[in-house]
Amino acid sequence: THTHTHTQSGYFLSQSMYLCADKCLYAGRKLLAQTIESLPEETRANDSETGPMERFRKAEANLEWGNGKMWKAKLMDSQDEQQDAQRIDEETADGPSLQFEDVDTTLEDSDKQKLQSPVTSFAQACIIFKLGHKALLNAQKYYVLEGFVTDHCNIAQDISSLYKALTGFIEEDGVSGGDLFTKMMKRRIDLLGPLCKCLNRNAFEDIYRAFAYELGELHKDMVEVKYSQAKQGKKLSHKKVIELGLEGVSFYSMFLETFIRHDESEVPKLEEDMSRWVMMGRFGRARVFYMLKSPSPAQHRQWLASALEDYRWIVNYSDKHNLSSFDREVELCREMLELLPGVLQRLQA
């Protein structure tokens, strides 16, 4: 059935076997179309939320979602050229023999070429991106925010990941490359930002937490690119960069607050991977505070003091809980603890 083909495609995607995944999704679409066509006219005309057509619309959305995930995975894997070349060598021209009763799964040559050819340029990556983006938007038409919050947000996260994978193929250096990079990040911010701000933190904590962290990282990266472009001669609006940075600080803070229990004022000891995530959030926020430049010496000192506080927290938390997965960053924090007090004293003078 079309449901089974969707499930099978997920397995093949996990093995980076794109032709097999595409065959499953292709078969699912044909089976779904055949099933709908075989229904009586009055059944197809029944548009109720509990009728069979509603189930078929959901199945169609799931197949589109699977298609979007396939192109996203292809683009992400292609960033590692050596791994992608090895995968293409291992996967045969048609993949393992997949048989679906009464369904011809012979793929178009153009689809085979896109799935089997290495992606080595931004132009090629854009072709893959557009295929994935279109499919994910089609899936989101069914999984609307009102009624399907988790699914809608998960698809939005897939779209954001698709943009992230595309940025890995930006070829231009300097100002022009930076402009393209920031445009991609801005689209991800515009996609995830409104969703994060409207989510109920208690009801959707995992999604809220992931969105807030990703948004903090995006703002941090944009501030870094803006200052890098300024060094290369591009005119910089300090006011806009400051607004960008402070928005990033706000998202990092939203992320960090999710780890503090209601009856505590500090982050408790967490599992190693979660502890690292918290420290990455603190590290990112400190980086933003450290980068920001203000025409007001008092404001500049305040931001540097906030960065110092975050660096000190990271060192203390790591020492207290004997964490080893963040060693390199902790050493950088120790260096900043030695550097920043002197910088603050000079600014004070």
Short mmCIF file of C-alpha atoms in Angstrom, two decimals:
data_model
loop_
_atom_site.label_atom_id
_atom_site.label_comp_id
_atom_site.label_asym_id
_atom_site.label_seq_id
_atom_site.Cartn_x
_atom_site.Cartn_y
_atom_site.Cartn_z
CA THR A 1 0.00 0.00 0.00
CA HIS A 2 0.97 3.66 -0.26
CA THR A 3 1.52 3.72 3.53
CA HIS A 4 4.01 0.87 3.34
CA THR A 5 5.90 2.50 0.47
CA HIS A 6 6.26 5.69 2.52
CA THR A 7 7.64 3.67 5.46
CA GLN A 8 10.01 1.77 3.17
CA SER A 9 11.30 5.01 1.68
CA GLY A 10 12.27 6.17 5.18
CA TYR A 11 14.38 3.05 5.65
CA PHE A 12 16.18 3.53 2.34
CA LEU A 13 16.78 7.19 3.14
CA SER A 14 18.45 6.17 6.40
CA GLN A 15 20.84 4.08 4.25
CA SER A 16 21.40 6.95 1.76
CA MET A 17 19.86 4.79 -1.00
CA TYR A 18 18.04 7.54 -2.85
CA LEU A 19 16.98 5.61 -5.95
CA CYS A 20 15.28 2.99 -3.80
CA ALA A 21 13.61 5.69 -1.69
CA ASP A 22 12.42 7.46 -4.81
CA LYS A 23 11.01 4.21 -6.23
CA CYS A 24 9.03 3.64 -3.04
CA LEU A 25 7.62 7.16 -3.08
CA TYR A 26 6.86 6.94 -6.79
CA ALA A 27 5.04 3.65 -6.27
CA GLY A 28 3.16 5.17 -3.34
CA ARG A 29 1.92 8.06 -5.46
CA LYS A 30 0.74 5.71 -8.24
CA LEU A 31 -0.97 3.34 -5.81
CA LEU A 32 -2.70 6.26 -4.13
CA ALA A 33 -3.89 7.63 -7.47
CA GLN A 34 -5.20 4.18 -8.49
CA THR A 35 -7.04 3.79 -5.18
CA ILE A 36 -8.72 7.18 -5.46
CA GLU A 37 -9.67 6.54 -9.08
CA SER A 38 -11.34 3.23 -8.11
CA LEU A 39 -13.62 4.93 -5.57
CA PRO A 40 -17.28 5.67 -6.39
CA GLU A 41 -17.99 9.23 -7.47
CA GLU A 42 -20.04 9.98 -4.33
CA THR A 43 -17.14 8.85 -2.12
CA ARG A 44 -14.69 11.12 -3.94
CA ALA A 45 -17.16 13.98 -3.56
CA ASN A 46 -17.36 13.49 0.24
CA ASP A 47 -15.09 16.21 1.60
CA SER A 48 -15.70 15.63 5.32
CA GLU A 49 -12.83 15.47 7.79
CA THR A 50 -13.75 11.89 8.72
CA GLY A 51 -14.28 10.61 5.19
CA PRO A 52 -11.85 8.47 3.17
CA MET A 53 -10.69 11.43 1.06
CA GLU A 54 -9.28 13.05 4.19
CA ARG A 55 -7.11 9.97 4.76
CA PHE A 56 -5.94 10.10 1.18
CA ARG A 57 -5.05 13.79 1.48
CA LYS A 58 -2.97 12.94 4.53
CA ALA A 59 -1.29 10.08 2.67
CA GLU A 60 -0.52 12.41 -0.22
CA ALA A 61 1.01 14.94 2.19
CA ASN A 62 3.14 12.22 3.78
CA LEU A 63 4.46 11.16 0.39
CA GLU A 64 5.32 14.77 -0.44
CA TRP A 65 7.04 15.10 2.94
CA GLY A 66 9.02 11.94 2.25
CA ASN A 67 9.98 13.32 -1.15
CA GLY A 68 11.18 16.55 0.44
CA LYS A 69 13.22 14.61 2.99
CA MET A 70 14.81 12.60 0.20
CA TRP A 71 16.06 15.69 -1.65
CA LYS A 72 17.16 17.26 1.62
CA ALA A 73 19.19 14.16 2.51
CA LYS A 74 20.72 14.08 -0.97
CA LEU A 75 21.82 17.71 -0.63
CA MET A 76 23.21 17.23 2.88
CA ASP A 77 25.14 14.08 1.94
CA SER A 78 26.55 15.77 -1.14
CA GLN A 79 28.46 18.25 1.01
CA ASP A 80 30.86 15.40 1.74
CA GLU A 81 32.07 14.77 -1.83
CA GLN A 82 34.10 11.68 -0.94
CA GLN A 83 31.20 10.06 0.92
CA ASP A 84 28.78 10.95 -1.87
CA ALA A 85 31.07 9.46 -4.54
CA GLN A 86 31.40 6.26 -2.51
CA ARG A 87 27.63 6.01 -2.07
CA ILE A 88 27.06 6.48 -5.81
CA ASP A 89 29.58 3.75 -6.59
CA GLU A 90 27.86 1.36 -4.19
CA GLU A 91 24.31 2.00 -5.39
CA THR A 92 23.55 0.28 -8.69
CA ALA A 93 21.90 2.05 -11.58
CA ASP A 94 18.45 0.93 -10.51
CA GLY A 95 19.08 -0.01 -6.88
CA PRO A 96 17.92 -3.35 -5.40
CA SER A 97 15.04 -5.07 -7.15
CA LEU A 98 11.86 -3.54 -5.78
CA GLN A 99 8.57 -5.01 -6.90
CA PHE A 100 5.17 -3.42 -6.31
CA GLU A 101 2.15 -5.28 -7.60
CA ASP A 102 0.55 -3.64 -10.64
CA VAL A 103 2.89 -0.63 -10.42
CA ASP A 104 5.68 0.20 -12.86
CA THR A 105 8.47 1.82 -10.82
CA THR A 106 10.77 2.64 -13.75
CA LEU A 107 12.14 6.09 -12.96
CA GLU A 108 12.65 8.84 -15.49
CA ASP A 109 16.25 9.19 -16.68
CA SER A 110 16.27 12.80 -15.42
CA ASP A 111 15.34 11.65 -11.90
CA LYS A 112 18.02 8.97 -11.95
CA GLN A 113 20.60 11.52 -13.05
CA LYS A 114 19.72 13.97 -10.28
CA LEU A 115 19.83 11.24 -7.64
CA GLN A 116 23.01 9.56 -8.85
CA SER A 117 25.12 12.50 -9.98
CA PRO A 118 27.41 14.16 -7.42
CA VAL A 119 26.43 17.71 -6.52
CA THR A 120 29.56 19.81 -6.97
CA SER A 121 28.30 23.35 -7.67
CA PHE A 122 25.85 25.89 -6.31
CA ALA A 123 23.82 25.71 -9.55
CA GLN A 124 23.42 21.94 -9.19
CA ALA A 125 22.57 22.31 -5.51
CA CYS A 126 19.84 24.84 -6.38
CA ILE A 127 18.12 22.26 -8.61
CA ILE A 128 18.02 19.74 -5.76
CA PHE A 129 16.96 22.45 -3.31
CA LYS A 130 13.99 23.53 -5.43
CA LEU A 131 12.71 19.95 -5.74
CA GLY A 132 12.89 19.44 -1.97
CA HIS A 133 11.49 22.88 -1.14
CA LYS A 134 8.47 22.41 -3.42
CA ALA A 135 7.67 19.00 -1.93
CA LEU A 136 7.95 20.23 1.67
CA LEU A 137 5.72 23.24 0.96
CA ASN A 138 3.15 20.89 -0.58
CA ALA A 139 3.23 18.75 2.57
CA GLN A 140 2.81 21.84 4.73
CA LYS A 141 -0.38 22.77 2.88
CA TYR A 142 -2.02 19.81 4.61
CA TYR A 143 -0.13 20.01 7.89
CA VAL A 144 -1.20 23.56 8.74
CA LEU A 145 -0.16 25.13 12.05
CA GLU A 146 -3.70 25.17 13.42
CA GLY A 147 -4.35 21.52 14.19
CA PHE A 148 -0.95 20.05 13.27
CA VAL A 149 1.52 22.08 15.32
CA THR A 150 4.20 19.40 15.69
CA ASP A 151 4.09 18.26 12.06
CA HIS A 152 3.97 21.82 10.73
CA CYS A 153 7.02 22.77 12.80
CA ASN A 154 8.91 19.60 11.85
CA ILE A 155 8.40 20.39 8.18
CA ALA A 156 9.57 23.96 8.82
CA GLN A 157 12.69 22.52 10.42
CA ASP A 158 13.24 20.34 7.33
CA ILE A 159 12.96 23.45 5.12
CA SER A 160 15.47 25.26 7.33
CA SER A 161 17.85 22.29 7.05
CA LEU A 162 17.43 22.40 3.27
CA TYR A 163 18.51 26.06 3.24
CA LYS A 164 21.43 25.22 5.53
CA ALA A 165 22.59 22.46 3.18
CA LEU A 166 22.35 24.84 0.22
CA THR A 167 24.63 27.40 1.90
CA GLY A 168 27.37 24.77 1.94
CA PHE A 169 27.63 25.16 -1.84
CA ILE A 170 28.02 28.94 -1.99
CA GLU A 171 31.06 29.47 -4.19
CA GLU A 172 31.67 33.22 -4.05
CA ASP A 173 34.14 34.61 -1.57
CA GLY A 174 34.12 38.02 0.07
CA VAL A 175 31.21 40.44 0.12
CA SER A 176 29.09 38.78 -2.63
CA GLY A 177 29.32 35.37 -0.99
CA GLY A 178 28.47 36.92 2.36
CA ASP A 179 25.39 38.60 0.90
CA LEU A 180 24.10 35.29 -0.43
CA PHE A 181 24.91 33.58 2.86
CA THR A 182 22.98 36.17 4.90
CA LYS A 183 19.99 35.98 2.52
CA MET A 184 19.76 32.24 3.18
CA MET A 185 20.01 32.76 6.93
CA LYS A 186 17.42 35.54 6.82
CA ARG A 187 14.94 33.19 5.15
CA ARG A 188 15.52 30.62 7.87
CA ILE A 189 14.98 33.29 10.55
CA ASP A 190 11.77 34.45 8.85
CA LEU A 191 10.61 30.83 8.71
CA LEU A 192 11.39 29.74 12.27
CA GLY A 193 11.21 33.01 14.22
CA PRO A 194 7.43 33.60 14.09
CA LEU A 195 6.78 29.92 14.87
CA CYS A 196 9.09 29.95 17.90
CA LYS A 197 7.48 33.09 19.30
CA CYS A 198 3.94 31.70 19.00
CA LEU A 199 4.68 28.23 20.42
CA ASN A 200 3.51 27.31 23.90
CA ARG A 201 6.80 26.53 25.62
CA ASN A 202 5.28 24.05 28.09
CA ALA A 203 3.27 22.14 25.50
CA PHE A 204 5.96 22.01 22.81
CA GLU A 205 9.16 22.33 24.81
CA ASP A 206 11.38 20.21 22.55
CA ILE A 207 10.43 22.12 19.40
CA TYR A 208 10.56 25.48 21.20
CA ARG A 209 14.03 24.66 22.56
CA ALA A 210 15.39 23.51 19.20
CA PHE A 211 13.99 26.54 17.36
CA ALA A 212 15.28 29.02 19.95
CA TYR A 213 18.80 27.57 19.79
CA GLU A 214 18.86 27.49 15.98
CA LEU A 215 17.63 31.08 15.83
CA GLY A 216 20.32 32.18 18.29
CA GLU A 217 22.96 30.49 16.13
CA LEU A 218 21.59 32.07 12.96
CA HIS A 219 21.70 35.57 14.43
CA LYS A 220 25.24 34.99 15.73
CA ASP A 221 26.43 33.81 12.33
CA MET A 222 24.81 36.79 10.61
CA VAL A 223 26.55 39.22 12.97
CA GLU A 224 29.89 37.52 12.24
CA VAL A 225 29.32 37.79 8.48
CA LYS A 226 28.27 41.44 8.72
CA TYR A 227 31.42 42.40 10.64
CA SER A 228 33.55 40.35 8.24
CA GLN A 229 32.03 42.19 5.28
CA ALA A 230 32.72 45.52 7.00
CA LYS A 231 36.42 44.61 7.19
CA GLN A 232 36.33 44.03 3.43
CA GLY A 233 34.97 47.51 2.80
CA LYS A 234 31.20 47.06 2.78
CA LYS A 235 29.24 49.83 4.48
CA LEU A 236 27.80 48.60 7.75
CA SER A 237 24.70 49.77 9.60
CA HIS A 238 25.83 49.43 13.22
CA LYS A 239 22.28 49.98 14.44
CA LYS A 240 20.93 47.04 12.40
CA VAL A 241 23.79 44.76 13.43
CA ILE A 242 23.20 45.60 17.09
CA GLU A 243 19.48 44.85 16.69
CA LEU A 244 20.39 41.58 14.99
CA GLY A 245 22.79 40.64 17.77
CA LEU A 246 20.40 41.48 20.59
CA GLU A 247 17.66 39.46 18.91
CA GLY A 248 20.11 36.55 18.88
CA VAL A 249 20.83 37.07 22.58
CA SER A 250 17.09 36.96 23.22
CA PHE A 251 16.70 33.62 21.42
CA TYR A 252 19.72 32.14 23.22
CA SER A 253 18.17 33.24 26.52
CA MET A 254 14.82 31.67 25.58
CA PHE A 255 16.68 28.44 24.86
CA LEU A 256 18.66 28.48 28.12
CA GLU A 257 15.59 29.21 30.24
CA THR A 258 14.03 25.90 29.19
CA PHE A 259 16.66 24.03 31.23
CA ILE A 260 15.86 25.78 34.51
CA ARG A 261 13.18 24.11 36.61
CA HIS A 262 10.49 26.23 38.20
CA ASP A 263 11.79 25.57 41.70
CA GLU A 264 15.42 26.33 40.86
CA SER A 265 17.39 29.38 39.76
CA GLU A 266 20.21 27.50 38.03
CA VAL A 267 20.65 24.77 35.43
CA PRO A 268 20.89 21.37 37.18
CA LYS A 269 23.29 18.62 36.17
CA LEU A 270 22.15 17.12 32.88
CA GLU A 271 23.11 14.26 30.62
CA GLU A 272 26.42 14.83 28.84
CA ASP A 273 24.91 15.71 25.45
CA MET A 274 22.36 18.07 27.00
CA SER A 275 25.04 19.71 29.14
CA ARG A 276 27.08 20.33 26.01
CA TRP A 277 24.03 21.85 24.32
CA VAL A 278 23.49 24.23 27.24
CA MET A 279 27.13 25.26 27.22
CA MET A 280 26.99 25.82 23.46
CA GLY A 281 24.05 28.14 24.04
CA ARG A 282 26.00 30.08 26.68
CA PHE A 283 29.08 30.09 24.45
CA GLY A 284 27.09 31.45 21.50
CA ARG A 285 25.46 34.17 23.59
CA ALA A 286 28.84 35.19 25.00
CA ARG A 287 30.23 35.37 21.47
CA VAL A 288 27.45 37.75 20.41
CA PHE A 289 27.98 39.98 23.45
CA TYR A 290 31.72 40.05 22.76
CA MET A 291 31.30 40.93 19.04
CA LEU A 292 28.81 43.78 19.46
CA LYS A 293 30.23 47.29 19.21
CA SER A 294 28.43 50.27 20.69
CA PRO A 295 29.17 54.00 20.31
CA SER A 296 28.36 54.20 24.02
CA PRO A 297 31.36 53.11 26.17
CA ALA A 298 29.01 52.26 29.05
CA GLN A 299 26.91 49.99 26.81
CA HIS A 300 30.02 48.38 25.37
CA ARG A 301 31.30 47.62 28.89
CA GLN A 302 27.93 46.13 29.83
CA TRP A 303 27.99 43.75 26.87
CA LEU A 304 31.56 42.69 27.60
CA ALA A 305 30.64 42.13 31.25
CA SER A 306 27.74 39.93 30.11
CA ALA A 307 30.12 37.95 27.89
CA LEU A 308 32.49 37.56 30.83
CA GLU A 309 29.64 36.27 32.98
CA ASP A 310 28.74 33.62 30.38
CA TYR A 311 32.37 32.52 29.95
CA ARG A 312 32.75 32.22 33.73
CA TRP A 313 29.52 30.22 33.99
CA ILE A 314 30.75 27.73 31.38
CA VAL A 315 34.05 27.18 33.18
CA ASN A 316 32.35 26.78 36.58
CA TYR A 317 29.66 24.42 35.23
CA SER A 318 32.23 22.28 33.44
CA ASP A 319 34.49 22.06 36.50
CA LYS A 320 31.58 21.37 38.84
CA HIS A 321 30.23 18.46 36.80
CA ASN A 322 33.57 17.14 35.48
CA LEU A 323 32.52 17.45 31.84
CA SER A 324 34.98 16.44 29.13
CA SER A 325 32.99 16.85 25.90
CA PHE A 326 33.51 20.61 25.76
CA ASP A 327 37.26 20.79 26.53
CA ARG A 328 38.35 22.96 23.61
CA GLU A 329 35.62 25.54 24.16
CA VAL A 330 36.22 25.56 27.93
CA GLU A 331 39.90 26.37 27.32
CA LEU A 332 38.83 29.27 25.12
CA CYS A 333 36.55 30.44 27.93
CA ARG A 334 39.46 30.32 30.40
CA GLU A 335 41.48 32.48 28.01
CA MET A 336 38.62 34.97 27.80
CA LEU A 337 38.45 35.07 31.61
CA GLU A 338 42.07 36.24 31.59
CA LEU A 339 41.61 38.69 28.72
CA LEU A 340 38.30 40.44 29.38
CA PRO A 341 38.94 41.94 32.85
CA GLY A 342 41.88 43.90 31.38
CA VAL A 343 39.74 45.07 28.44
CA LEU A 344 37.02 46.23 30.83
CA GLN A 345 39.56 48.13 32.95
CA ARG A 346 40.91 49.94 29.89
CA LEU A 347 37.40 50.88 28.78
CA GLN A 348 36.64 52.13 32.28
CA ALA A 349 39.72 54.34 32.18
#
